[in-house]
mmCIF file of N, CA and C in Angstrom:
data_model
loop_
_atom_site.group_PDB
_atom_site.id
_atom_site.type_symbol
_atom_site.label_atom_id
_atom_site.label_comp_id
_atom_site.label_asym_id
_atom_site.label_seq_id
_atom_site.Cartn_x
_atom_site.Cartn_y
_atom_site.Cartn_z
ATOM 1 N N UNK A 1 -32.558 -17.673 14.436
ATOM 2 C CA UNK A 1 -31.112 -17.816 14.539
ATOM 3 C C UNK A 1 -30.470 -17.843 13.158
ATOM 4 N N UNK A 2 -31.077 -18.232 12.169
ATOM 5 C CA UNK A 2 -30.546 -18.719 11.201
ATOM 6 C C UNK A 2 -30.610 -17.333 10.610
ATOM 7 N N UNK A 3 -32.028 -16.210 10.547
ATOM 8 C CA UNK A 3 -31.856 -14.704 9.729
ATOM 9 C C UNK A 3 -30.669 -14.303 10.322
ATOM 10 N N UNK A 4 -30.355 -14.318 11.511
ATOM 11 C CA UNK A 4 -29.136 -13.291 12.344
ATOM 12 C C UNK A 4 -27.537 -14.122 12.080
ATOM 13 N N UNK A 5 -27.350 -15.414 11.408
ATOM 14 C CA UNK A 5 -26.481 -16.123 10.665
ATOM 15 C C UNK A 5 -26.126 -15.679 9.509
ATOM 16 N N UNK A 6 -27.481 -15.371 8.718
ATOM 17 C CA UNK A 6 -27.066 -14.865 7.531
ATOM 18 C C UNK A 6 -26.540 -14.172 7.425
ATOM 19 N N UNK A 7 -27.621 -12.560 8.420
ATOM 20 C CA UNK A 7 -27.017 -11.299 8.447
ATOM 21 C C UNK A 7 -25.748 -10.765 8.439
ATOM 22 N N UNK A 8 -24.641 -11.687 9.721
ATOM 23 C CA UNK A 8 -23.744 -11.431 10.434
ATOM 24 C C UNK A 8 -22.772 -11.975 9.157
ATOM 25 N N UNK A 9 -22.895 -12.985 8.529
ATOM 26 C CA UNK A 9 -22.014 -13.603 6.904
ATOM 27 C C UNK A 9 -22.314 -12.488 6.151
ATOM 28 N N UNK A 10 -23.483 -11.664 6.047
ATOM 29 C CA UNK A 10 -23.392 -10.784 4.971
ATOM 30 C C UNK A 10 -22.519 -9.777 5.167
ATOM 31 N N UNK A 11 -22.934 -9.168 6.327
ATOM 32 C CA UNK A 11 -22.075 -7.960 7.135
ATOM 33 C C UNK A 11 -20.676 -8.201 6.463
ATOM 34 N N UNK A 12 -20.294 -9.474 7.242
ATOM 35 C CA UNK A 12 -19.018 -10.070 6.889
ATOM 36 C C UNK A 12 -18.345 -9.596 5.637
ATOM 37 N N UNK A 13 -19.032 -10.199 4.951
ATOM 38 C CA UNK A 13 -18.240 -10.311 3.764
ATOM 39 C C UNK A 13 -18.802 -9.038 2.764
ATOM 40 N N UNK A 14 -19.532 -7.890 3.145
ATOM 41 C CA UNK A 14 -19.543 -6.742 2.834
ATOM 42 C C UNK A 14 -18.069 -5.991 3.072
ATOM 43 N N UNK A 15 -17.932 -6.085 4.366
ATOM 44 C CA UNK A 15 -16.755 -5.277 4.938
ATOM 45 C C UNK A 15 -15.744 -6.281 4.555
ATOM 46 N N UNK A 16 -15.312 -6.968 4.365
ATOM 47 C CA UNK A 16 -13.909 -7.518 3.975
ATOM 48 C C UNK A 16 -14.196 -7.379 2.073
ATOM 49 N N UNK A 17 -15.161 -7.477 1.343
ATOM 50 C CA UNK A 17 -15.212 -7.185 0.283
ATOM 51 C C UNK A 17 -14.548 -5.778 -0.029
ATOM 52 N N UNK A 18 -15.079 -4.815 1.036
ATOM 53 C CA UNK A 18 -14.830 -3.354 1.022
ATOM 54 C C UNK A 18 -13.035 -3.086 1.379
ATOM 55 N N UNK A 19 -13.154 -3.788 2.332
ATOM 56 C CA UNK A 19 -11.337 -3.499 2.430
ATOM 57 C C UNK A 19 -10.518 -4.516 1.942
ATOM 58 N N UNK A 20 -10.942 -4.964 0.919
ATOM 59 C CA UNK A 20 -10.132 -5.988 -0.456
ATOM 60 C C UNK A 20 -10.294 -4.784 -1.333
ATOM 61 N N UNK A 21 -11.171 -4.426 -1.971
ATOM 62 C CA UNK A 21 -11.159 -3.211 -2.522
ATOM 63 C C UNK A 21 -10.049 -2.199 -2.579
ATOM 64 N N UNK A 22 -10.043 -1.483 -1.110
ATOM 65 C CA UNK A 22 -9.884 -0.459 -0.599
ATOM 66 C C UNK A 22 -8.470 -0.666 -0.804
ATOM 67 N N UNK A 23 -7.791 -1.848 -0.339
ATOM 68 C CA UNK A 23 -6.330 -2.285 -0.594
ATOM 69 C C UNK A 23 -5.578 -2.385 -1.967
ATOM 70 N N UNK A 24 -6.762 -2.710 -2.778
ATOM 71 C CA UNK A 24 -6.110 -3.640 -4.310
ATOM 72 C C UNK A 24 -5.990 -2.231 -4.443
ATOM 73 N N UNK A 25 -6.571 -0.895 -4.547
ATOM 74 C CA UNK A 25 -6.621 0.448 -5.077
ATOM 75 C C UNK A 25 -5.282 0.905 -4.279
ATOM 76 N N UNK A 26 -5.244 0.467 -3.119
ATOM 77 C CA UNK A 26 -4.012 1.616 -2.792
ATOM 78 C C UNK A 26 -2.732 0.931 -3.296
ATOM 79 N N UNK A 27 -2.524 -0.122 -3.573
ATOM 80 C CA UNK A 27 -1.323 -1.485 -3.979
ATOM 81 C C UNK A 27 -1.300 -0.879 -5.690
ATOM 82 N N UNK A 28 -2.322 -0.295 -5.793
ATOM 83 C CA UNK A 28 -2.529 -0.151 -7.928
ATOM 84 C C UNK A 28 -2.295 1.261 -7.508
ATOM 85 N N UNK A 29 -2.327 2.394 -7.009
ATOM 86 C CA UNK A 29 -2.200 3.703 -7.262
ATOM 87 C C UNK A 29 -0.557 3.859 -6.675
ATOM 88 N N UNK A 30 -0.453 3.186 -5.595
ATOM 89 C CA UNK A 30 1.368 3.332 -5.499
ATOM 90 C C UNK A 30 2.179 2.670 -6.070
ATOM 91 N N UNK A 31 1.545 1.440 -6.492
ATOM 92 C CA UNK A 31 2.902 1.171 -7.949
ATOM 93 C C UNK A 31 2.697 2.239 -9.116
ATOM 94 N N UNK A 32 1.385 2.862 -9.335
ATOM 95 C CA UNK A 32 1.675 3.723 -10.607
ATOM 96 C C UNK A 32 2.640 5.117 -10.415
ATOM 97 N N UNK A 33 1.919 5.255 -9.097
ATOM 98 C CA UNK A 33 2.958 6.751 -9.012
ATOM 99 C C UNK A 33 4.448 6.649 -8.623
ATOM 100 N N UNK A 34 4.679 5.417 -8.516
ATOM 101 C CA UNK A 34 5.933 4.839 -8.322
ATOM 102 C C UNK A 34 6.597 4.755 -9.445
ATOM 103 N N UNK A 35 6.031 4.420 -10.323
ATOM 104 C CA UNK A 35 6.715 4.296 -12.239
ATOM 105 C C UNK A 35 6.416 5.426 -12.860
ATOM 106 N N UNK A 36 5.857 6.405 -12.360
ATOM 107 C CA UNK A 36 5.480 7.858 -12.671
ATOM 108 C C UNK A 36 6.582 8.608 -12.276
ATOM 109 N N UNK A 37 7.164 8.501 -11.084
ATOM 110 C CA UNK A 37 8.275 8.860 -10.208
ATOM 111 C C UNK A 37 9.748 9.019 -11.205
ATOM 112 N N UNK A 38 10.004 10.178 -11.083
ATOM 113 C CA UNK A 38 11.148 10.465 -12.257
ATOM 114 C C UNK A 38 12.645 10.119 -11.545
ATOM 115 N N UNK A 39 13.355 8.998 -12.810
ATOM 116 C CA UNK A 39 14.231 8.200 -11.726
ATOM 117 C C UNK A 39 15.677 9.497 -11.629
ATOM 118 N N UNK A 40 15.978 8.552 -10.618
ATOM 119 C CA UNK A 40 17.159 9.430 -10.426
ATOM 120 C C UNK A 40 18.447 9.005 -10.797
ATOM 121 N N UNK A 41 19.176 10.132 -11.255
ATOM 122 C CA UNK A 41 20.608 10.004 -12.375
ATOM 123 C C UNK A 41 21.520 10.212 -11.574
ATOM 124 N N UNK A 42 22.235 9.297 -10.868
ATOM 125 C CA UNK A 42 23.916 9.679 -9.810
ATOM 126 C C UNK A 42 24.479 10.234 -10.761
ATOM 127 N N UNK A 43 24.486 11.459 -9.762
ATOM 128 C CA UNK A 43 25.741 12.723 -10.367
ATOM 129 C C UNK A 43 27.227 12.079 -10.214
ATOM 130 N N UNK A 44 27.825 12.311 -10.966
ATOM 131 C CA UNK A 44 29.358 12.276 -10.835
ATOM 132 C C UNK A 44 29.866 13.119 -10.228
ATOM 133 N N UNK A 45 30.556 13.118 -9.244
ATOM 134 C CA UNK A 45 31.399 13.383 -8.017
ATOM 135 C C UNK A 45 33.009 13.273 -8.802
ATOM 136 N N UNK A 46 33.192 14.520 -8.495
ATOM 137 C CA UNK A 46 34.452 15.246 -8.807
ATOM 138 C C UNK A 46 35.722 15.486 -8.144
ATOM 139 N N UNK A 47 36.109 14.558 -7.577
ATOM 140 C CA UNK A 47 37.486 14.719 -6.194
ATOM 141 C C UNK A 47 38.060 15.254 -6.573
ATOM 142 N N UNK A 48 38.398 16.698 -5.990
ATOM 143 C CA UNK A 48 40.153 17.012 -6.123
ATOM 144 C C UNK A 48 40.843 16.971 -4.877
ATOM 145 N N UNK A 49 41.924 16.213 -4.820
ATOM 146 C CA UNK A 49 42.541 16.033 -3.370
ATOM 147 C C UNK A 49 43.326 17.147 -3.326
ATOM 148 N N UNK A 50 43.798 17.890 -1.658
ATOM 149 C CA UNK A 50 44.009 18.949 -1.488
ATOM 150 C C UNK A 50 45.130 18.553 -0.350
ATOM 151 N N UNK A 51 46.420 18.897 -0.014
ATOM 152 C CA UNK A 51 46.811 19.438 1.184
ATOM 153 C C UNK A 51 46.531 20.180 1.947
ATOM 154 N N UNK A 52 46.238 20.039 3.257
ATOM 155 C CA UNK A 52 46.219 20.825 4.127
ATOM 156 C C UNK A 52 47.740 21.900 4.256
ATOM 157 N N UNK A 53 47.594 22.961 4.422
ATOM 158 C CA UNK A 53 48.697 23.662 4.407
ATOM 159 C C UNK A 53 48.476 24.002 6.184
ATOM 160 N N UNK A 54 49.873 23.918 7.063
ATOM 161 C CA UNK A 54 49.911 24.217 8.154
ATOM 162 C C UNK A 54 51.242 25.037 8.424
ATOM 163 N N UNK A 55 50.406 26.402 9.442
ATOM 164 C CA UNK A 55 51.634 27.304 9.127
ATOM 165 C C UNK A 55 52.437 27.270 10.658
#
């Protein structure tokens, strides 16, 4: 009982080791390509107001 205790803690904490991993990498590659990401410059908007002409 006690080998199949161990086993099942190792398993364990293989696979949650693996998707701690798997996470910290995707949390570190989308903040970089996020600050990689070329920001964006609001255009200035040009109103010219117009009458409608009605004939």
């Amino acid at each position: 009982m006690t080998d199949f205790l161990n086993l099942a803690m190792l398993l364990c904490a293989s696979v949650g080791s693996m998707v701690f991993g798997v996470l910290a990498a995707y949390g570190i590659l989308r903040t970089a390509f996020a600050l990689m990401r070329p920001q964006r410059s609001k255009a200035t908007v040009k109103v010219r107001q117009e009458t409608a002409r009605v004939s």
